[in-house]
Structure formats: structure tokens, C-alpha cells
Amino acid sequence: MTDISSILHGGYHHPLSRSWQGTTQLTKSMLIYPLFITDNPDEETPISSLPNQSRRGLNKLVPYLKPLITKGLKSVILFGVPLAEGTKDSCGTSASDPNGPVISAIKLLRQEFPELFIVCDVCLCEYTDHGHCGILREDGTLENEASVKRIAEVAVSYAKAGAHCVAPSDMMDGRIKGIKLGLIEAGLAHKVLLMSYAAKFAGPWYGPFREAAGSAPAFGDRRCYQLPSNARGLARRAITRDLSEGADVIMVKPAANFLDIISDAKQVSPDTPIAAYHVSGEYAMLHAAAKAGVFELRKAVEDVMTGILRAGATIIVSYFTPEFLEWLDE
Ligand SMILES: NCc1[nH]cc(CCC(=O)O)c1CC(=O)O
Ligand SMILES: [Zn+2]
Ligand SMILES: [Zn+2]
């Protein structure tokens, strides 16, 4: 005879009882949807390496978002894609162009969709001619102090334009503090959330994004500022450091292969919301595998997201957001 304590099945036989076993359930409020915004107002160009995603100009934004907002979209993260000649230079001047795609989009979206929570990615790589995320010295290495100063200026310019959240992805040392001080000085620190890409790892997962944003480095790579993927301890230190500098939310990126880092972030600071960025390469990989018949897309995507939640994230940046707005209604 079976021992009474060995029977687990009774606890999850019914769909409702199965849901009771869960610790966290994905909801629409947890999702942030990435948008690529160009400086060409009428453009709408599919991104070949990112199925179902497009680069859009300002005039295409509202018609695209309206039905998603009706379905419950709560938040977007904006990435600027300057395409015009002469918009890139050595220090990313156009990142804070008051007439550039990001600042124009913030204003438009605030006006059209007052309930939408607007996150702005803050980085220089889309705006520098060398494609690196900071300002460089003559020898090609980063000039950290000048980079932080510039990145803080860019973040404050987005906050002044009406962004609810600034999310620096550049990985310079000390940029969280630099941005926080900038927000305080501008009188905006009480109403702008600072989300740090605290544990952002170098690796093969950002390729489709760089194609979409035109932000691949012209030489070298990002391994001197993004974290080595074997560096669990360094990631914990970066998380602790960014919290001490004033981060309101800690992000881990990529997501699916870094669940230990998500759970470390949760352990380092149990009371801080943890975001996970399910990145372009992870998205493209699931699409490719589903297309090859490996699995049904929806089942795999739901399982990956469940893993991310189980690890401790309660905010997910995902290109699958439009799908989830449908799936969560069923
Ligand atoms: N620094 C810019 C930035 N912000 C977010 C991503 C990647 C997002 C994705 O792959 O979906 C990148 C690319 C990179 O660091 O090279
Ligand atoms: Zn960058
Ligand atoms: Zn180096």
C-alpha cells in the first residue's frame, strides 16, 4: 500500500487546483512591449529576423497600438532607430534630439494614450557612429565618466518629455547614480521610475535587435561592459551596486538561460520588483523552432514565461506581448 504522504496527484487533478499550486500567474500588467521607432514618419518595415515585428514611424504608431491597448496593453518600451543621413556622431547627440523619434513618440503616446506606461530604453549605441553604448577614448576603450554624464542627460531628456520610466541598458559604471542625481536636479525623481538593466550579459542573443535598431558595433564587441555569462557573482555585485545607487527595478537580460540570476536578484533584494527581458534572439529562436515543427509555439512560449516567473520575475519585457494579450483572454 502507498504511504499517505506519497500521494501528490490529488492536489492537482483539476485545472483550478493546478492553478492553486502555482506561485505566480502571468497577468497583462506584467508585460512591457518593445517598439522600434524610426525618424521616417510614414515607415512601417517588417524586421526580417523578428517575425511579426516592424520598425515604425510616428504616423504608424497610434493605429498599430490602438487595438492592442483595447486588448489590455499597459506598457511599452521605446527604442529609437535614426535612419536619416548624418544623425550619428561620436557621442550620440541625436539620442536626446527634441524632434527625434523617441521624444516625439513619448509626447504623442502621452497625448493619445494617457493610461499607457511609457518606458524608454536609454543607450547611445543606436546614435553613435561607432555603435558602442558609451563615449570612447582615442584608444577605443570607454570613457566612463563622459559616458555617464551623457547617458544621464539623455535619460533626463526623456523624463522631461514625459516618460514614466527610464531604463539604461548601456552598462556604464555609476550610471544609475548619475541618472538619479539628474532626475533629482530636474525635479522629476519623485515621479520617474528608474529601471536598471543591472544584470545584462554579453552573448549571442541580441543579433535580431541590432539588425532592427542598426546598433551593431562598428568594431570590437561589448564584452568589456556587458557581463560575462559565467559571472554569477559579478552579476550579484552589479545588482547590489545598482540598488545602492537608486534603482527602483532590477532587470535581468537575457531571461531564459539566466533563471539563476533572476532568482539571485530576488534573493539579494526580495522587496524589489525584478524584470526579465526575453530578448530578440530568444524570441526568434522560439519562432524558428516552432516553424521547424519542434513544438507548438504557444505551449513553448507559455512554458518559458512560466519559468521566468517561477525564478522570481514579476515584470517581463517581451516581443510576445501582443500574443499574450489574446491568450490571456481565453
Ligand atoms: N544597448 C541597447 C540594447 N537595449 C536592448 C538590447 C537588446 C534587446 C533584444 O535583443 O531584444 C540592446 C542591444 C545590445 O545591447 O546590443
Ligand atoms: Zn547600447
Ligand atoms: Zn577592452
mmCIF file of C-alpha atoms and ligand atoms in Angstrom:
data_model
loop_
_atom_site.group_PDB
_atom_site.id
_atom_site.type_symbol
_atom_site.label_atom_id
_atom_site.label_comp_id
_atom_site.label_asym_id
_atom_site.label_seq_id
_atom_site.Cartn_x
_atom_site.Cartn_y
_atom_site.Cartn_z
ATOM 1 C CA MET A 1 0.000 0.000 0.000
ATOM 2 C CA THR A 2 1.121 3.536 -0.744
ATOM 3 C CA ASP A 3 2.111 5.704 2.160
ATOM 4 C CA ILE A 4 -0.385 8.585 2.678
ATOM 5 C CA SER A 5 2.289 11.258 2.363
ATOM 6 C CA SER A 6 3.375 9.942 -1.042
ATOM 7 C CA ILE A 7 0.143 10.938 -2.791
ATOM 8 C CA LEU A 8 0.564 14.266 -4.597
ATOM 9 C CA HIS A 9 -1.780 13.772 -7.588
ATOM 10 C CA GLY A 10 -4.890 14.609 -5.575
ATOM 11 C CA GLY A 11 -3.589 18.112 -5.089
ATOM 12 C CA TYR A 12 -3.559 18.980 -8.795
ATOM 13 C CA HIS A 13 -6.135 16.841 -10.578
ATOM 14 C CA HIS A 14 -8.450 19.713 -11.529
ATOM 15 C CA PRO A 15 -7.446 22.797 -13.591
ATOM 16 C CA LEU A 16 -8.347 25.066 -10.689
ATOM 17 C CA SER A 17 -6.386 23.038 -8.154
ATOM 18 C CA ARG A 18 -3.452 23.083 -10.582
ATOM 19 C CA SER A 19 -3.633 26.877 -10.617
ATOM 20 C CA TRP A 20 -3.541 26.844 -6.784
ATOM 21 C CA GLN A 21 -0.189 25.091 -6.913
ATOM 22 C CA GLY A 22 1.272 27.980 -8.876
ATOM 23 C CA THR A 23 3.192 30.710 -7.150
ATOM 24 C CA THR A 24 2.804 33.402 -9.782
ATOM 25 C CA GLN A 25 0.330 33.793 -12.606
ATOM 26 C CA LEU A 26 1.162 35.870 -15.675
ATOM 27 C CA THR A 27 -1.101 38.913 -15.999
ATOM 28 C CA LYS A 28 -1.325 41.671 -18.599
ATOM 29 C CA SER A 29 0.074 44.225 -16.144
ATOM 30 C CA MET A 30 3.368 42.338 -16.018
ATOM 31 C CA LEU A 31 4.087 42.791 -19.729
ATOM 32 C CA ILE A 32 6.147 45.510 -21.399
ATOM 33 C CA TYR A 33 6.135 45.536 -25.207
ATOM 34 C CA PRO A 34 9.253 46.735 -27.143
ATOM 35 C CA LEU A 35 8.707 49.184 -30.018
ATOM 36 C CA PHE A 36 11.218 50.321 -32.651
ATOM 37 C CA ILE A 37 10.557 53.893 -33.740
ATOM 38 C CA THR A 38 12.178 55.444 -36.804
ATOM 39 C CA ASP A 39 12.597 59.066 -37.792
ATOM 40 C CA ASN A 40 10.726 58.432 -41.043
ATOM 41 C CA PRO A 41 7.102 59.188 -40.058
ATOM 42 C CA ASP A 42 5.330 57.028 -42.648
ATOM 43 C CA GLU A 43 7.574 53.997 -42.452
ATOM 44 C CA GLU A 44 6.358 50.551 -41.447
ATOM 45 C CA THR A 45 9.034 47.982 -42.281
ATOM 46 C CA PRO A 46 8.895 44.368 -41.095
ATOM 47 C CA ILE A 47 12.099 43.238 -39.377
ATOM 48 C CA SER A 48 13.127 40.068 -41.180
ATOM 49 C CA SER A 49 14.872 38.445 -38.216
ATOM 50 C CA LEU A 50 11.996 39.241 -35.823
ATOM 51 C CA PRO A 51 8.777 37.649 -37.095
ATOM 52 C CA ASN A 52 5.679 39.891 -36.708
ATOM 53 C CA GLN A 53 7.723 42.906 -35.520
ATOM 54 C CA SER A 54 8.224 46.110 -37.514
ATOM 55 C CA ARG A 55 10.083 49.382 -37.368
ATOM 56 C CA ARG A 56 7.504 52.138 -37.353
ATOM 57 C CA GLY A 57 7.416 55.867 -37.890
ATOM 58 C CA LEU A 58 5.322 58.217 -35.757
ATOM 59 C CA ASN A 59 2.308 58.170 -38.092
ATOM 60 C CA LYS A 60 2.038 54.378 -37.878
ATOM 61 C CA LEU A 61 2.279 54.166 -34.125
ATOM 62 C CA VAL A 62 -1.185 55.125 -32.925
ATOM 63 C CA PRO A 63 -3.133 52.959 -35.434
ATOM 64 C CA TYR A 64 -0.918 49.997 -34.529
ATOM 65 C CA LEU A 65 -1.247 50.431 -30.772
ATOM 66 C CA LYS A 66 -4.952 51.256 -30.546
ATOM 67 C CA PRO A 67 -6.228 47.657 -30.848
ATOM 68 C CA LEU A 68 -3.504 46.395 -28.516
ATOM 69 C CA ILE A 69 -4.481 48.927 -25.869
ATOM 70 C CA THR A 70 -8.115 47.876 -26.255
ATOM 71 C CA LYS A 71 -6.958 44.328 -25.519
ATOM 72 C CA GLY A 72 -5.201 45.456 -22.344
ATOM 73 C CA LEU A 73 -1.692 46.577 -23.285
ATOM 74 C CA LYS A 74 -0.374 48.531 -20.282
ATOM 75 C CA SER A 75 3.220 49.398 -21.113
ATOM 76 C CA VAL A 76 5.704 49.815 -23.956
ATOM 77 C CA ILE A 77 9.482 50.293 -24.069
ATOM 78 C CA LEU A 78 10.693 52.639 -26.797
ATOM 79 C CA PHE A 79 13.842 52.224 -28.898
ATOM 80 C CA GLY A 80 14.812 54.955 -31.337
ATOM 81 C CA VAL A 81 16.083 53.997 -34.786
ATOM 82 C CA PRO A 82 17.536 57.060 -36.541
ATOM 83 C CA LEU A 83 17.823 56.352 -40.246
ATOM 84 C CA ALA A 84 18.416 59.829 -41.713
ATOM 85 C CA GLU A 85 21.904 60.714 -43.008
ATOM 86 C CA GLY A 86 24.150 62.440 -40.519
ATOM 87 C CA THR A 87 22.193 61.545 -37.363
ATOM 88 C CA LYS A 88 25.059 59.598 -35.778
ATOM 89 C CA ASP A 89 28.206 61.018 -34.190
ATOM 90 C CA SER A 90 30.838 60.039 -31.642
ATOM 91 C CA CYS A 91 28.816 60.980 -28.559
ATOM 92 C CA GLY A 92 25.269 60.121 -29.596
ATOM 93 C CA THR A 93 23.996 63.697 -29.810
ATOM 94 C CA SER A 94 20.762 62.672 -31.546
ATOM 95 C CA ALA A 95 19.684 60.433 -28.634
ATOM 96 C CA SER A 96 18.166 63.485 -26.952
ATOM 97 C CA ASP A 97 17.094 65.334 -30.102
ATOM 98 C CA PRO A 98 13.845 67.098 -29.091
ATOM 99 C CA ASN A 99 12.498 66.358 -32.581
ATOM 100 C CA GLY A 100 13.928 62.839 -32.721
ATOM 101 C CA PRO A 101 11.802 59.680 -32.818
ATOM 102 C CA VAL A 102 11.853 58.851 -29.097
ATOM 103 C CA ILE A 103 10.988 62.240 -27.648
ATOM 104 C CA SER A 104 8.344 62.784 -30.350
ATOM 105 C CA ALA A 105 6.864 59.353 -29.615
ATOM 106 C CA ILE A 106 6.748 59.995 -25.852
ATOM 107 C CA LYS A 107 4.745 63.164 -26.416
ATOM 108 C CA LEU A 108 2.431 61.562 -28.944
ATOM 109 C CA LEU A 109 1.742 58.489 -26.816
ATOM 110 C CA ARG A 110 1.181 60.513 -23.643
ATOM 111 C CA GLN A 111 -1.397 62.542 -25.518
ATOM 112 C CA GLU A 112 -3.136 59.684 -27.329
ATOM 113 C CA PHE A 113 -2.997 57.028 -24.617
ATOM 114 C CA PRO A 114 -2.927 58.739 -21.199
ATOM 115 C CA GLU A 115 -3.090 55.388 -19.352
ATOM 116 C CA LEU A 116 -0.131 53.811 -21.140
ATOM 117 C CA PHE A 117 3.048 53.460 -19.046
ATOM 118 C CA ILE A 118 5.960 54.604 -21.186
ATOM 119 C CA VAL A 119 9.396 53.145 -20.615
ATOM 120 C CA CYS A 120 12.386 54.487 -22.578
ATOM 121 C CA ASP A 121 15.458 52.410 -23.152
ATOM 122 C CA VAL A 122 18.449 54.697 -22.555
ATOM 123 C CA CYS A 123 21.603 53.935 -24.510
ATOM 124 C CA LEU A 124 23.927 55.564 -27.014
ATOM 125 C CA CYS A 125 24.583 52.655 -29.412
ATOM 126 C CA GLU A 126 21.666 53.494 -31.719
ATOM 127 C CA TYR A 127 23.032 57.054 -32.021
ATOM 128 C CA THR A 128 26.822 56.713 -32.114
ATOM 129 C CA ASP A 129 28.736 56.340 -35.380
ATOM 130 C CA HIS A 130 30.922 53.634 -33.776
ATOM 131 C CA GLY A 131 27.879 51.724 -32.439
ATOM 132 C CA HIS A 132 29.187 51.350 -28.877
ATOM 133 C CA CYS A 133 26.976 52.092 -25.877
ATOM 134 C CA GLY A 134 29.154 54.872 -24.440
ATOM 135 C CA ILE A 135 31.692 57.516 -25.420
ATOM 136 C CA LEU A 136 35.108 56.201 -26.450
ATOM 137 C CA ARG A 137 38.681 57.286 -25.771
ATOM 138 C CA GLU A 138 41.167 57.549 -28.606
ATOM 139 C CA ASP A 139 42.345 54.000 -27.960
ATOM 140 C CA GLY A 140 38.800 52.689 -28.458
ATOM 141 C CA THR A 141 38.115 51.896 -24.778
ATOM 142 C CA LEU A 142 35.247 53.502 -22.895
ATOM 143 C CA GLU A 143 35.478 56.881 -21.269
ATOM 144 C CA ASN A 144 33.210 56.034 -18.374
ATOM 145 C CA GLU A 145 32.741 59.441 -16.778
ATOM 146 C CA ALA A 146 31.866 61.229 -20.005
ATOM 147 C CA SER A 147 29.550 58.351 -20.919
ATOM 148 C CA VAL A 148 27.653 58.542 -17.623
ATOM 149 C CA LYS A 149 27.271 62.285 -17.999
ATOM 150 C CA ARG A 150 25.850 61.912 -21.499
ATOM 151 C CA ILE A 151 23.586 58.987 -20.580
ATOM 152 C CA ALA A 152 22.178 60.908 -17.613
ATOM 153 C CA GLU A 153 21.439 63.861 -19.930
ATOM 154 C CA VAL A 154 19.616 61.566 -22.339
ATOM 155 C CA ALA A 155 17.605 59.923 -19.538
ATOM 156 C CA VAL A 156 16.587 63.306 -18.128
ATOM 157 C CA SER A 157 15.551 64.496 -21.592
ATOM 158 C CA TYR A 158 13.160 61.512 -21.892
ATOM 159 C CA ALA A 159 11.833 62.088 -18.382
ATOM 160 C CA LYS A 160 11.238 65.775 -19.145
ATOM 161 C CA ALA A 161 9.350 64.797 -22.303
ATOM 162 C CA GLY A 162 7.007 62.670 -20.193
ATOM 163 C CA ALA A 163 8.466 59.156 -19.944
ATOM 164 C CA HIS A 164 7.202 57.327 -16.849
ATOM 165 C CA CYS A 165 10.308 55.191 -16.650
ATOM 166 C CA VAL A 166 13.894 55.371 -17.893
ATOM 167 C CA ALA A 167 15.786 52.122 -18.364
ATOM 168 C CA PRO A 168 19.519 52.454 -19.023
ATOM 169 C CA SER A 169 20.909 49.470 -20.972
ATOM 170 C CA ASP A 170 24.398 50.869 -21.586
ATOM 171 C CA MET A 171 26.156 49.170 -18.640
ATOM 172 C CA MET A 172 28.489 52.064 -17.754
ATOM 173 C CA ASP A 173 29.687 52.078 -14.138
ATOM 174 C CA GLY A 174 27.792 54.546 -11.988
ATOM 175 C CA ARG A 175 25.076 55.471 -14.470
ATOM 176 C CA ILE A 176 22.248 54.685 -12.068
ATOM 177 C CA LYS A 177 23.583 57.236 -9.616
ATOM 178 C CA GLY A 178 24.242 59.705 -12.434
ATOM 179 C CA ILE A 179 20.681 59.392 -13.707
ATOM 180 C CA LYS A 180 19.152 59.525 -10.229
ATOM 181 C CA LEU A 181 21.016 62.743 -9.438
ATOM 182 C CA GLY A 182 19.946 64.155 -12.816
ATOM 183 C CA LEU A 183 16.304 63.318 -12.084
ATOM 184 C CA ILE A 184 16.548 64.908 -8.630
ATOM 185 C CA GLU A 185 18.079 68.053 -10.086
ATOM 186 C CA ALA A 186 15.320 68.240 -12.711
ATOM 187 C CA GLY A 187 12.644 67.816 -10.035
ATOM 188 C CA LEU A 188 11.488 64.548 -11.571
ATOM 189 C CA ALA A 189 12.832 61.884 -9.206
ATOM 190 C CA HIS A 190 9.509 61.568 -7.380
ATOM 191 C CA LYS A 191 7.584 60.545 -10.497
ATOM 192 C CA VAL A 192 10.010 58.755 -12.794
ATOM 193 C CA LEU A 193 10.864 55.105 -12.230
ATOM 194 C CA LEU A 194 14.483 54.082 -12.742
ATOM 195 C CA MET A 195 14.728 50.547 -14.101
ATOM 196 C CA SER A 196 18.280 49.293 -14.280
ATOM 197 C CA TYR A 197 19.453 46.726 -16.793
ATOM 198 C CA ALA A 198 21.611 45.632 -13.862
ATOM 199 C CA ALA A 199 22.497 42.111 -14.943
ATOM 200 C CA LYS A 200 22.824 42.336 -18.700
ATOM 201 C CA PHE A 201 25.003 39.669 -20.236
ATOM 202 C CA ALA A 202 27.107 39.749 -23.400
ATOM 203 C CA GLY A 203 26.409 36.929 -25.815
ATOM 204 C CA PRO A 204 24.706 35.762 -28.994
ATOM 205 C CA TRP A 205 21.122 36.762 -28.133
ATOM 206 C CA TYR A 206 20.879 40.372 -29.319
ATOM 207 C CA GLY A 207 21.529 39.839 -33.054
ATOM 208 C CA PRO A 208 17.983 40.434 -34.356
ATOM 209 C CA PHE A 209 17.653 43.542 -32.163
ATOM 210 C CA ARG A 210 20.864 45.005 -33.566
ATOM 211 C CA GLU A 211 19.555 44.387 -37.075
ATOM 212 C CA ALA A 212 16.277 46.070 -36.131
ATOM 213 C CA ALA A 213 17.922 49.047 -34.426
ATOM 214 C CA GLY A 214 21.017 49.337 -36.621
ATOM 215 C CA SER A 215 23.127 49.312 -33.462
ATOM 216 C CA ALA A 216 25.809 46.688 -34.050
ATOM 217 C CA PRO A 217 29.268 47.957 -33.008
ATOM 218 C CA ALA A 218 31.426 49.057 -35.966
ATOM 219 C CA PHE A 219 34.438 47.334 -34.381
ATOM 220 C CA GLY A 220 35.029 45.040 -31.428
ATOM 221 C CA ASP A 221 32.200 43.837 -29.204
ATOM 222 C CA ARG A 222 30.511 44.665 -25.906
ATOM 223 C CA ARG A 223 32.350 42.220 -23.657
ATOM 224 C CA CYS A 224 34.175 44.977 -21.744
ATOM 225 C CA TYR A 225 30.901 46.378 -20.409
ATOM 226 C CA GLN A 226 28.184 43.722 -20.666
ATOM 227 C CA LEU A 227 28.685 40.863 -18.189
ATOM 228 C CA PRO A 228 30.410 37.548 -18.986
ATOM 229 C CA SER A 229 27.718 34.849 -18.950
ATOM 230 C CA ASN A 230 29.638 32.682 -16.485
ATOM 231 C CA ALA A 231 29.793 35.522 -13.929
ATOM 232 C CA ARG A 232 27.075 34.826 -11.382
ATOM 233 C CA GLY A 233 28.991 36.597 -8.618
ATOM 234 C CA LEU A 234 29.728 39.685 -10.697
ATOM 235 C CA ALA A 235 26.013 39.877 -11.583
ATOM 236 C CA ARG A 236 25.105 39.824 -7.879
ATOM 237 C CA ARG A 237 27.583 42.642 -7.262
ATOM 238 C CA ALA A 238 26.154 44.675 -10.148
ATOM 239 C CA ILE A 239 22.630 44.183 -8.766
ATOM 240 C CA THR A 240 23.686 45.241 -5.254
ATOM 241 C CA ARG A 241 25.583 48.223 -6.652
ATOM 242 C CA ASP A 242 22.653 49.434 -8.771
ATOM 243 C CA LEU A 243 20.253 49.121 -5.826
ATOM 244 C CA SER A 244 22.599 51.228 -3.715
ATOM 245 C CA GLU A 245 22.671 53.852 -6.469
ATOM 246 C CA GLY A 246 18.892 54.198 -6.515
ATOM 247 C CA ALA A 247 17.454 51.657 -8.957
ATOM 248 C CA ASP A 248 13.709 51.096 -8.424
ATOM 249 C CA VAL A 249 13.539 47.932 -10.515
ATOM 250 C CA ILE A 250 16.285 45.442 -11.340
ATOM 251 C CA MET A 251 16.331 43.839 -14.763
ATOM 252 C CA VAL A 252 17.975 40.595 -15.817
ATOM 253 C CA LYS A 253 18.687 40.093 -19.510
ATOM 254 C CA PRO A 254 18.520 37.736 -21.405
ATOM 255 C CA ALA A 255 15.913 35.755 -19.489
ATOM 256 C CA ALA A 256 15.503 32.054 -20.227
ATOM 257 C CA ASN A 257 19.127 30.980 -19.814
ATOM 258 C CA PHE A 258 19.596 33.238 -16.794
ATOM 259 C CA LEU A 259 16.962 31.989 -14.374
ATOM 260 C CA ASP A 260 19.580 31.536 -11.648
ATOM 261 C CA ILE A 261 20.405 35.242 -11.972
ATOM 262 C CA ILE A 262 16.711 36.169 -11.702
ATOM 263 C CA SER A 263 16.415 34.107 -8.556
ATOM 264 C CA ASP A 264 19.637 35.643 -7.194
ATOM 265 C CA ALA A 265 18.214 39.118 -7.818
ATOM 266 C CA LYS A 266 15.076 38.110 -5.915
ATOM 267 C CA GLN A 267 17.234 36.819 -3.075
ATOM 268 C CA VAL A 268 19.561 39.829 -2.999
ATOM 269 C CA SER A 269 16.552 42.148 -2.703
ATOM 270 C CA PRO A 270 13.275 40.313 -2.011
ATOM 271 C CA ASP A 271 11.338 43.577 -1.841
ATOM 272 C CA THR A 272 12.450 44.992 -5.202
ATOM 273 C CA PRO A 273 10.450 44.181 -8.336
ATOM 274 C CA ILE A 274 12.516 42.096 -10.757
ATOM 275 C CA ALA A 275 12.111 42.456 -14.512
ATOM 276 C CA ALA A 276 13.294 39.947 -17.095
ATOM 277 C CA TYR A 277 13.943 40.871 -20.720
ATOM 278 C CA HIS A 278 13.092 37.962 -23.012
ATOM 279 C CA VAL A 279 15.294 39.258 -25.823
ATOM 280 C CA SER A 280 15.193 39.261 -29.608
ATOM 281 C CA GLY A 281 17.298 36.110 -30.073
ATOM 282 C CA GLU A 282 15.185 34.170 -27.594
ATOM 283 C CA TYR A 283 12.047 35.303 -29.416
ATOM 284 C CA ALA A 284 13.421 34.447 -32.871
ATOM 285 C CA MET A 285 14.630 31.044 -31.654
ATOM 286 C CA LEU A 286 11.178 30.016 -30.405
ATOM 287 C CA HIS A 287 9.616 31.109 -33.692
ATOM 288 C CA ALA A 288 12.208 29.187 -35.713
ATOM 289 C CA ALA A 289 11.798 26.025 -33.644
ATOM 290 C CA ALA A 290 8.004 26.165 -33.903
ATOM 291 C CA LYS A 291 8.286 26.658 -37.659
ATOM 292 C CA ALA A 292 10.533 23.605 -37.841
ATOM 293 C CA GLY A 293 7.871 21.550 -36.074
ATOM 294 C CA VAL A 294 9.730 21.134 -32.791
ATOM 295 C CA PHE A 295 6.723 22.266 -30.738
ATOM 296 C CA GLU A 296 3.571 24.322 -30.809
ATOM 297 C CA LEU A 297 4.637 27.961 -30.409
ATOM 298 C CA ARG A 298 2.100 28.918 -27.767
ATOM 299 C CA LYS A 299 2.866 25.949 -25.500
ATOM 300 C CA ALA A 300 6.598 26.612 -25.616
ATOM 301 C CA VAL A 301 6.244 30.358 -25.080
ATOM 302 C CA GLU A 302 3.934 29.849 -22.100
ATOM 303 C CA ASP A 303 6.361 27.380 -20.565
ATOM 304 C CA VAL A 304 9.339 29.727 -21.000
ATOM 305 C CA MET A 305 7.408 32.602 -19.392
ATOM 306 C CA THR A 306 6.337 30.335 -16.529
ATOM 307 C CA GLY A 307 9.996 29.552 -15.864
ATOM 308 C CA ILE A 308 10.845 33.243 -15.789
ATOM 309 C CA LEU A 309 8.039 33.932 -13.288
ATOM 310 C CA ARG A 310 8.941 30.893 -11.194
ATOM 311 C CA ALA A 311 12.501 32.188 -10.913
ATOM 312 C CA GLY A 312 11.185 35.407 -9.371
ATOM 313 C CA ALA A 313 10.483 37.975 -12.087
ATOM 314 C CA THR A 314 7.188 39.870 -11.928
ATOM 315 C CA ILE A 315 7.773 42.108 -14.956
ATOM 316 C CA ILE A 316 8.524 40.657 -18.404
ATOM 317 C CA VAL A 317 9.699 42.610 -21.423
ATOM 318 C CA SER A 318 8.570 40.514 -24.364
ATOM 319 C CA TYR A 319 8.001 40.653 -28.116
ATOM 320 C CA PHE A 320 5.231 38.077 -27.467
ATOM 321 C CA THR A 321 3.125 40.686 -25.642
ATOM 322 C CA PRO A 322 0.519 41.001 -28.456
ATOM 323 C CA GLU A 323 0.037 37.204 -28.406
ATOM 324 C CA PHE A 324 -0.335 37.167 -24.618
ATOM 325 C CA LEU A 325 -2.998 39.868 -24.743
ATOM 326 C CA GLU A 326 -5.048 37.358 -26.775
ATOM 327 C CA TRP A 327 -4.029 34.189 -24.936
ATOM 328 C CA LEU A 328 -4.757 35.654 -21.503
ATOM 329 C CA ASP A 329 -8.345 36.335 -22.596
ATOM 330 C CA GLU A 330 -9.067 32.701 -23.414
HETATM 331 N N1 LIG B 1 22.132 48.620 -25.640
HETATM 332 C C1 LIG B 1 20.974 48.642 -26.402
HETATM 333 C C2 LIG B 1 20.088 47.469 -26.207
HETATM 334 N N2 LIG B 1 18.971 47.554 -25.451
HETATM 335 C C3 LIG B 1 18.329 46.321 -25.525
HETATM 336 C C4 LIG B 1 19.071 45.476 -26.330
HETATM 337 C C5 LIG B 1 18.762 44.063 -26.717
HETATM 338 C C6 LIG B 1 17.316 43.696 -26.782
HETATM 339 C C7 LIG B 1 16.994 42.492 -27.582
HETATM 340 O O1 LIG B 1 17.880 41.754 -28.093
HETATM 341 O O2 LIG B 1 15.797 42.233 -27.739
HETATM 342 C C8 LIG B 1 20.198 46.177 -26.738
HETATM 343 C C9 LIG B 1 21.234 45.606 -27.641
HETATM 344 C C10 LIG B 1 22.621 45.442 -27.185
HETATM 345 O O3 LIG B 1 22.950 45.670 -26.020
HETATM 346 O O4 LIG B 1 23.443 45.118 -28.033
HETATM 347 ZN ZN ZN B 2 23.698 50.111 -26.274
HETATM 348 ZN ZN ZN B 3 38.522 46.198 -23.506
#
